[in-house]
XYZ file of C-alpha atoms in Angstrom:
569
model
C 38.369 51.475 26.190
C 39.401 49.161 23.749
C 38.899 45.991 26.133
C 35.592 47.697 27.857
C 34.433 47.970 24.185
C 35.387 44.255 24.132
C 33.947 42.809 26.935
C 30.515 45.326 26.267
C 30.403 43.369 22.317
C 30.977 40.008 24.065
C 28.200 40.408 26.546
C 25.603 41.884 23.653
C 26.754 38.341 21.641
C 26.719 35.964 24.274
C 22.875 37.484 25.199
C 22.345 37.335 21.467
C 23.419 33.770 21.596
C 20.211 33.254 24.736
C 17.860 34.604 22.346
C 18.399 32.076 19.117
C 19.269 29.064 22.390
C 15.572 30.531 23.087
C 13.997 30.173 20.380
C 15.213 27.177 19.474
C 12.809 24.256 19.062
C 13.670 20.670 18.775
C 11.397 17.744 19.215
C 14.784 15.425 19.483
C 18.108 15.782 20.465
C 21.063 16.682 18.070
C 20.945 17.701 14.791
C 17.441 17.249 12.780
C 17.742 16.008 9.302
C 14.447 15.504 7.629
C 12.860 12.295 5.959
C 9.851 14.096 4.395
C 9.146 17.407 3.666
C 5.743 19.430 4.810
C 3.218 19.956 2.451
C 4.361 17.509 -0.230
C 1.709 15.366 -2.376
C 1.167 11.802 -1.324
C -1.354 9.494 -1.959
C -4.419 11.133 -1.160
C -3.274 14.139 1.166
C -0.159 16.835 1.535
C 2.249 15.647 3.984
C 0.866 18.278 6.825
C 4.334 17.842 8.966
C 7.756 17.155 8.795
C 9.588 13.936 9.347
C 12.650 13.466 11.081
C 14.640 11.187 10.651
C 16.036 8.277 13.602
C 18.867 6.486 11.220
C 15.950 3.284 11.502
C 15.952 3.416 15.504
C 13.070 3.610 17.361
C 12.780 4.229 21.113
C 14.395 7.643 20.716
C 13.313 10.469 23.487
C 10.756 13.208 22.170
C 10.842 16.166 23.886
C 7.717 18.850 24.709
C 7.879 22.022 21.586
C 6.951 24.255 24.410
C 4.883 24.736 27.811
C 1.881 23.641 27.563
C -0.633 21.024 28.532
C -1.017 17.501 26.642
C -4.696 17.782 25.300
C -4.778 14.575 22.686
C -3.862 11.311 22.774
C -4.932 8.922 19.991
C -3.716 5.389 19.682
C -4.224 3.708 16.686
C -3.416 0.630 14.251
C -3.206 2.713 11.365
C -2.641 6.135 10.339
C -0.523 8.325 12.949
C 0.030 5.538 15.371
C 0.217 6.933 18.931
C 0.628 10.628 18.513
C 0.582 12.748 21.110
C -1.128 16.466 21.064
C 0.185 19.211 23.086
C -1.731 23.165 23.438
C 0.830 25.881 24.183
C 0.235 28.953 25.800
C 0.201 30.426 22.039
C -2.134 29.164 20.381
C -0.839 26.623 18.449
C -0.434 23.346 18.809
C 2.559 20.266 18.411
C 1.289 16.887 17.173
C 3.848 14.118 17.092
C 3.350 10.391 15.843
C 3.855 7.170 14.948
C 5.644 6.645 18.688
C 6.611 3.565 19.819
C 5.431 4.700 23.695
C 4.930 7.541 25.927
C 6.048 9.112 28.565
C 5.727 7.407 32.544
C 2.953 9.392 33.747
C 1.406 9.747 30.284
C 1.374 6.068 29.511
C 0.171 5.087 32.644
C -3.077 7.309 31.604
C -3.405 5.767 28.564
C -3.345 2.022 29.657
C -5.204 3.340 31.949
C -8.240 4.333 29.563
C -6.969 1.121 27.687
C -8.539 -1.104 30.708
C -11.099 0.958 31.242
C -12.419 1.101 27.881
C -11.535 -2.667 26.852
C -10.384 -1.140 23.671
C -6.327 -0.771 21.998
C -7.013 1.919 19.911
C -8.496 4.631 22.236
C -9.111 8.531 21.255
C -8.434 10.335 24.552
C -8.882 14.603 25.497
C -7.470 14.957 29.162
C -8.700 18.402 31.242
C -5.823 20.512 30.545
C -4.859 20.658 33.879
C -4.017 16.651 34.256
C -1.476 16.761 31.961
C 0.635 19.355 32.455
C 4.321 19.788 30.408
C 7.301 21.849 30.263
C 9.714 22.962 27.174
C 11.870 20.007 26.561
C 10.476 17.953 29.020
C 10.213 14.057 27.580
C 6.564 13.050 26.723
C 6.914 9.935 24.254
C 9.522 7.910 22.512
C 10.233 7.496 18.905
C 8.654 4.706 16.936
C 7.232 2.892 13.747
C 3.335 2.790 14.502
C 0.423 3.256 12.380
C 0.792 3.818 8.418
C 4.206 4.606 9.013
C 6.321 3.433 6.621
C 9.811 3.160 8.462
C 10.573 3.918 12.153
C 10.435 7.943 12.224
C 9.452 11.287 14.407
C 6.044 13.044 12.110
C 6.049 15.951 13.849
C 3.605 18.891 13.136
C 2.572 22.502 14.259
C -0.960 23.538 14.106
C -2.426 26.736 14.941
C -5.116 28.418 17.290
C -8.189 26.307 15.500
C -5.803 23.548 16.814
C -7.097 21.050 13.984
C -8.066 22.026 10.893
C -4.540 24.153 9.863
C -1.545 22.826 9.693
C 1.444 25.510 9.453
C 4.806 24.371 7.951
C 7.510 23.569 11.264
C 10.454 24.951 9.488
C 9.035 28.684 10.336
C 10.548 27.142 14.031
C 13.578 26.805 14.427
C 14.660 23.416 13.976
C 18.344 23.633 13.990
C 18.375 22.266 10.356
C 20.281 22.863 7.690
C 19.883 22.760 4.197
C 21.609 24.047 1.249
C 21.000 22.241 -1.462
C 18.520 23.557 -4.210
C 15.463 21.795 -5.210
C 15.958 19.408 -8.809
C 14.525 19.717 -12.190
C 14.202 16.657 -13.991
C 11.614 16.274 -17.372
C 8.390 18.981 -18.422
C 5.674 17.893 -20.231
C 3.240 20.264 -22.263
C -0.602 18.918 -22.337
C -3.355 20.060 -24.376
C -5.645 21.855 -21.803
C -7.372 23.375 -24.550
C -10.386 20.376 -24.328
C -10.498 17.960 -21.634
C -7.629 17.209 -20.201
C -8.482 13.849 -18.418
C -7.840 12.247 -22.081
C -4.489 13.474 -22.158
C -0.900 12.634 -23.278
C 1.683 14.904 -21.853
C 4.292 15.533 -24.535
C 7.249 14.991 -22.396
C 11.122 16.568 -23.064
C 14.047 16.274 -20.655
C 15.957 18.919 -18.999
C 19.498 19.606 -18.145
C 21.547 21.650 -16.419
C 23.820 24.774 -17.838
C 25.500 26.569 -14.803
C 22.907 27.413 -12.498
C 20.097 27.446 -15.622
C 17.628 24.363 -16.654
C 17.324 24.544 -20.013
C 15.413 21.327 -23.054
C 16.622 18.876 -24.420
C 15.703 20.429 -27.884
C 18.773 19.418 -30.951
C 16.462 20.862 -33.551
C 15.032 24.327 -31.958
C 17.743 25.371 -28.648
C 15.141 26.433 -25.873
C 12.218 27.095 -28.199
C 9.185 24.558 -28.323
C 7.207 24.725 -31.026
C 3.275 22.992 -30.018
C 0.693 21.727 -32.403
C -2.065 23.390 -30.009
C -3.042 26.916 -28.584
C -2.986 26.591 -24.731
C -0.720 24.281 -23.262
C -0.731 23.417 -19.157
C 3.074 22.836 -18.131
C 3.932 20.112 -15.496
C 7.189 19.431 -14.176
C 8.740 16.227 -12.393
C 11.251 18.389 -9.926
C 11.952 17.286 -6.190
C 13.493 19.151 -3.270
C 16.901 18.039 -1.751
C 18.262 18.447 2.166
C 21.724 18.069 3.847
C 22.318 14.889 5.871
C 18.912 12.829 4.443
C 19.684 8.916 4.905
C 16.521 8.680 2.992
C 15.836 8.685 -1.094
C 15.897 12.512 -0.179
C 13.304 13.557 -2.814
C 11.149 15.962 -1.281
C 8.157 17.896 -2.359
C 8.610 21.155 -3.339
C 8.084 24.264 -0.982
C 7.134 27.149 -3.271
C 7.022 26.511 -7.589
C 6.435 29.652 -9.337
C 5.794 30.510 -13.420
C 6.189 33.484 -15.514
C 5.288 33.844 -19.192
C 6.858 37.256 -20.792
C 7.252 38.440 -17.281
C 5.107 38.013 -15.639
C 3.107 35.483 -12.412
C 0.418 33.168 -14.383
C 0.838 30.054 -11.492
C 2.499 29.678 -7.638
C 1.946 28.131 -4.423
C 3.422 27.578 -1.742
C 3.422 25.455 1.569
C 2.740 27.760 4.720
C -0.246 27.072 5.558
C -2.107 23.363 4.579
C -6.238 22.634 5.379
C -6.881 19.477 5.917
C -10.443 19.292 4.894
C -8.484 20.012 1.492
C -6.369 17.077 1.539
C -7.317 15.511 -1.707
C -6.668 18.469 -3.684
C -2.897 16.766 -3.111
C -4.034 14.496 -6.393
C -4.753 17.420 -9.350
C -1.481 19.267 -7.472
C 0.284 16.417 -9.630
C -0.688 14.691 -12.711
C -2.306 11.631 -11.103
C -2.310 9.656 -14.410
C 1.214 9.781 -14.629
C 1.727 9.155 -10.950
C -0.264 6.058 -11.044
C 0.090 4.482 -14.099
C 4.150 5.534 -14.814
C 5.436 5.783 -11.439
C 6.632 9.605 -12.050
C 5.529 12.360 -10.751
C 4.929 15.807 -12.434
C 3.366 19.058 -10.424
C 0.489 20.488 -11.950
C 2.180 24.447 -13.318
C -2.040 24.910 -13.565
C -5.593 24.109 -12.180
C -7.923 21.756 -13.117
C -11.413 23.711 -12.828
C -11.857 21.816 -9.067
C -9.216 22.948 -7.920
C -10.066 25.138 -4.785
C -7.013 24.097 -2.661
C -6.363 27.457 -0.846
C -2.316 27.094 -1.397
C -1.755 28.984 -5.449
C -1.827 32.416 -5.518
C -0.824 34.936 -8.267
C -2.953 33.071 -10.807
C -3.824 34.131 -14.180
C -6.037 32.243 -16.602
C -5.366 29.342 -14.778
C -1.654 29.002 -14.968
C -3.057 28.386 -18.692
C -0.004 29.355 -21.761
C -2.302 30.732 -24.428
C -0.079 30.411 -27.323
C -0.676 32.500 -31.052
C 1.032 31.510 -34.519
C 4.488 34.071 -34.866
C 4.458 34.713 -31.278
C 6.856 33.385 -29.253
C 6.463 33.590 -25.402
C 9.562 33.430 -22.688
C 9.082 31.188 -19.923
C 10.763 30.942 -16.729
C 9.794 28.259 -13.877
C 11.425 28.973 -10.253
C 11.430 25.821 -7.558
C 12.535 27.246 -4.489
C 12.743 25.337 -0.199
C 12.287 26.954 3.067
C 16.157 28.116 2.809
C 15.518 29.913 -0.340
C 17.406 27.752 -2.438
C 16.577 27.654 -5.710
C 16.626 26.043 -9.685
C 15.006 28.251 -12.693
C 14.299 26.658 -15.819
C 14.173 28.862 -18.985
C 12.226 27.935 -22.250
C 9.973 29.828 -25.335
C 6.868 28.249 -26.693
C 5.161 29.126 -29.734
C 2.453 27.200 -31.696
C 2.586 25.724 -35.607
C -1.418 26.123 -35.304
C -3.697 28.655 -35.499
C -6.420 27.503 -33.837
C -7.931 24.759 -31.777
C -6.217 20.812 -32.512
C -8.788 18.483 -33.641
C -9.124 15.322 -32.225
C -11.133 12.137 -31.829
C -15.056 12.446 -30.485
C -15.294 11.226 -27.005
C -16.889 8.458 -26.237
C -18.614 7.899 -23.240
C -21.153 9.975 -21.225
C -20.517 13.490 -20.030
C -20.128 14.644 -16.401
C -19.644 17.996 -15.753
C -17.404 18.221 -12.692
C -19.553 21.258 -11.072
C -23.109 18.937 -10.977
C -24.334 16.337 -9.846
C -24.794 12.870 -11.987
C -26.266 9.601 -12.013
C -26.314 6.634 -14.158
C -28.702 3.478 -14.532
C -28.839 0.275 -16.062
C -30.237 -3.241 -15.219
C -27.460 -4.442 -13.703
C -25.447 -1.306 -12.367
C -25.722 2.898 -11.180
C -23.663 5.112 -10.158
C -24.512 8.494 -8.606
C -21.800 11.724 -8.174
C -22.291 14.989 -6.207
C -21.397 18.395 -7.671
C -17.714 18.229 -7.234
C -16.740 14.985 -6.744
C -14.890 15.373 -9.996
C -12.155 18.199 -11.063
C -13.180 18.322 -14.796
C -15.279 17.341 -16.990
C -15.136 13.793 -17.804
C -16.607 11.802 -20.385
C -16.777 8.776 -18.241
C -16.702 5.140 -19.313
C -18.392 2.291 -18.633
C -18.040 -1.444 -19.876
C -18.906 -5.358 -18.038
C -16.326 -8.563 -18.216
C -16.188 -11.611 -17.630
C -17.615 -13.264 -14.100
C -14.157 -13.738 -12.264
C -13.886 -17.280 -9.898
C -16.333 -17.409 -6.696
C -17.820 -13.913 -7.597
C -21.614 -13.441 -7.362
C -21.371 -10.741 -10.512
C -19.494 -9.300 -13.468
C -16.573 -7.287 -12.915
C -18.056 -3.570 -13.939
C -15.401 -0.970 -15.388
C -16.247 1.806 -14.282
C -13.848 4.573 -15.935
C -10.623 3.602 -14.875
C -8.556 3.947 -12.147
C -6.090 6.866 -13.222
C -8.166 9.530 -12.487
C -8.881 10.886 -8.848
C -12.034 11.828 -7.021
C -12.388 14.414 -4.423
C -14.886 12.413 -2.705
C -16.599 9.090 -2.498
C -19.679 8.518 -5.232
C -22.699 6.191 -5.122
C -21.950 2.505 -6.349
C -24.877 -0.078 -6.588
C -24.237 -3.938 -8.570
C -27.017 -6.139 -8.472
C -26.181 -9.794 -7.687
C -26.117 -13.040 -9.456
C -28.216 -15.594 -7.824
C -26.751 -16.466 -4.153
C -26.630 -20.008 -2.418
C -28.816 -20.044 0.246
C -26.374 -20.921 3.102
C -24.751 -17.491 2.177
C -26.358 -14.423 4.209
C -26.838 -10.737 2.378
C -24.765 -9.497 4.751
C -22.011 -11.437 3.842
C -21.767 -9.695 0.288
C -19.063 -6.973 -0.045
C -18.382 -4.945 -3.347
C -14.040 -4.988 -4.051
C -11.763 -3.158 -6.652
C -9.234 -5.149 -8.515
C -6.648 -3.070 -8.782
C -4.113 -3.058 -12.130
C -1.543 -4.985 -9.546
C -4.539 -7.255 -9.179
C -4.712 -6.984 -5.798
C -8.265 -6.873 -4.327
C -9.936 -3.709 -1.946
C -13.001 -4.019 0.113
C -15.629 -1.184 0.779
C -17.549 -1.622 3.141
C -21.280 -2.459 1.723
C -25.107 -2.732 2.183
C -27.720 -4.552 0.334
C -30.782 -4.117 -0.502
C -33.210 -5.219 -3.398
C -30.683 -7.847 -5.033
C -28.189 -4.984 -5.187
C -25.369 -4.111 -3.164
C -23.931 -0.698 -2.752
C -21.172 1.026 -1.136
C -18.933 4.306 -1.974
C -15.596 4.370 -3.417
C -13.390 7.536 -3.895
C -11.909 5.531 -7.029
C -12.909 4.368 -10.118
C -11.685 1.279 -11.269
C -12.870 -2.591 -11.727
C -15.481 -3.660 -9.427
C -17.730 -6.984 -8.679
C -19.679 -8.592 -6.018
C -17.889 -11.318 -3.795
C -18.586 -13.116 -0.469
C -16.824 -12.935 2.894
C -17.793 -15.839 4.724
C -14.167 -16.698 5.981
C -13.695 -14.971 9.759
C -9.939 -13.695 10.194
C -7.083 -16.201 10.971
C -4.997 -15.926 14.447
C -1.690 -16.951 14.346
C 0.778 -17.128 17.136
C 4.541 -17.309 16.642
C 5.596 -17.882 20.154
C 2.986 -20.021 21.536
C 1.568 -23.349 21.524
C -1.426 -25.100 23.588
C -0.559 -27.282 26.975
C 3.398 -25.622 26.807
C 5.553 -24.211 28.914
C 5.370 -20.445 28.119
C 9.392 -19.600 27.355
C 8.492 -15.502 27.361
C 6.336 -12.517 28.810
C 5.623 -11.172 25.317
C 3.347 -12.949 22.676
C 3.363 -12.230 19.832
C 0.499 -13.351 16.661
C -0.390 -12.319 13.118
C -3.853 -11.571 12.511
C -5.336 -11.508 8.593
C -8.859 -11.305 7.110
C -8.317 -11.923 3.050
C -11.581 -9.578 2.307
C -13.035 -7.173 4.747
C -10.680 -6.427 7.261
C -10.506 -6.769 10.552
C -13.735 -5.277 12.866
C -12.521 -6.321 16.412
C -9.231 -8.199 18.223
C -10.200 -9.221 22.141
C -7.822 -11.207 24.097
C -9.074 -12.410 27.413
C -6.155 -13.731 30.216
C -7.590 -15.974 32.469
C -11.314 -14.441 31.548
C -9.639 -10.982 32.104
C -9.477 -9.063 29.095
C -5.530 -8.141 28.137
C -4.103 -5.219 26.423
C -3.224 -6.408 23.001
C -1.088 -3.973 20.527
C -2.101 -4.467 17.364
C -0.041 -2.413 13.667
C -2.307 -2.872 11.209
C 0.551 -2.173 8.502
C 2.235 -5.706 9.510
C -1.123 -7.502 10.726
C 0.983 -7.967 14.154
C -0.198 -8.484 17.208
C 1.527 -7.997 21.020
C 1.055 -8.642 24.269
C 2.554 -8.019 27.370
C 1.801 -10.806 30.174
C 3.506 -9.074 33.027
C 4.007 -10.915 36.048
C 2.000 -13.873 36.189
C 1.475 -16.169 39.264
C 3.102 -19.634 38.156
C 0.587 -22.471 37.360
C -1.948 -23.332 34.678
C -3.748 -20.196 32.511
C -5.703 -19.601 29.569
C -5.397 -16.969 26.949
C -8.869 -16.825 25.028
C -8.562 -14.345 21.472
C -12.351 -13.250 19.730
C -11.888 -11.647 16.828
C -14.257 -10.386 14.381
C -13.941 -9.214 10.416
C -16.053 -6.322 9.362
C -18.982 -8.234 8.152
C -19.108 -9.587 11.169
C -17.464 -13.019 10.776
C -16.304 -14.557 14.029
C -13.913 -17.271 15.309
C -12.253 -17.561 18.930
C -9.260 -19.146 19.449
C -7.946 -20.831 23.094
C -4.346 -21.427 23.800
C -3.252 -22.715 27.353
C 0.042 -22.755 28.409
C 1.641 -23.008 32.307
C 4.721 -21.174 33.739
C 6.771 -21.531 36.053
């Protein structure tokens, strides 16, 4: 009897194990270790997938998440780089990005299309019957293509609509182990009774006592006295995970604030919407991130924050204070595996009313209203909901830089986030006759001294662009074509390598097109924008003399042709 029960128990356990194995989805072999979490705020977007580490290696086999068909393949020099999209019968879509190459039949299809279109960068939508895949089939190999900063696999799961709504991949068993709780480092209190843009938060360090974080405040332990009656809390927090080989600082999955036992603020990262990506800039304190290089999560909503990740919001997460009243605040951060950390403290105020502050300076813009401003030399125009809060916009003009065709116009500052672009026009100073107006562009000088350019147009003495940032802007002329430098090829040499490497750089408007022709026939050239690198595999060439010609253009259509003669033995 006992043996029979043991056998039955063993069979039941084996069946249960089979179910677990059947429900395990792994896009790569071995334990999955994350190097970037779902939903973490990045510059101008939420991270819409999981980054899975490859320990600095490329070329690791990537497997189909589940049965389905390849619905899209994209090759780009930026963004996701080389990416595969698979549609599954259950309505989910899985995405695999920053790949080095594709599986054999997929690669053949992509290469054929690249030669047909004579473009390296392609966006392909194969017929659903053309590239069917089965769960566990090798579809690609991991890499570092596109905007990736290190080798890894970016993996996404999206819902039935396919393109718009990424889901947290941790919902699907990826064999990820995480037993480490999130961490708090600092807390910040802001006076939110006025304009947040001009507020300097009051920061305090947090320290851990057993399982609870407390505020370092020696004069009155655990009780903070603020000189204002309404506050918004920011918290410097990050998550950790087992086995990570990156810096280990990941975004928070869920954050909750209660005041006197009642929820006033909460978000969780279960489902995102690509159209809401820039709201990442107001989930965090954008100014602290850009200026001080510290990331604080806002535990309150700016007026224009309409992201759908929030719940249990009361008074937009603001905490109202009355003199003599003490309010208990608890902040809890959780990861997907329910590891948590908690901070607890008390708040009170030292004033009976709103604190007087200096009169604001500038042009008042309402976040939910369109606005425009114009002078003889510069004008700006914003649609409603370009800002996240009301703003007193400041404008100033500075000296004319060397080789510029306008003064520098300081439009507020680069620490204020914008949800969408606005229209900026700057009047040119006199332009030499040998410089066409089509070569004039608006550039922005960043605080670190670097320059970024914008697609620009010229009309009636004004150069026009649509930036998504404030900052210091002026006009320059781009009259220089891109510069192509060969690293292992010289004119009239006997070729030693079948793989040629180049650097392609443009100093202002940016690279527009790059085409290479081997003996007058177009040849595929792989371009990686982040490293300015181009790679060409010549394949099996016949013996003798060959000519490689390259034609490159920038975004204002400056053009240059480079020609190399070489011999193969």
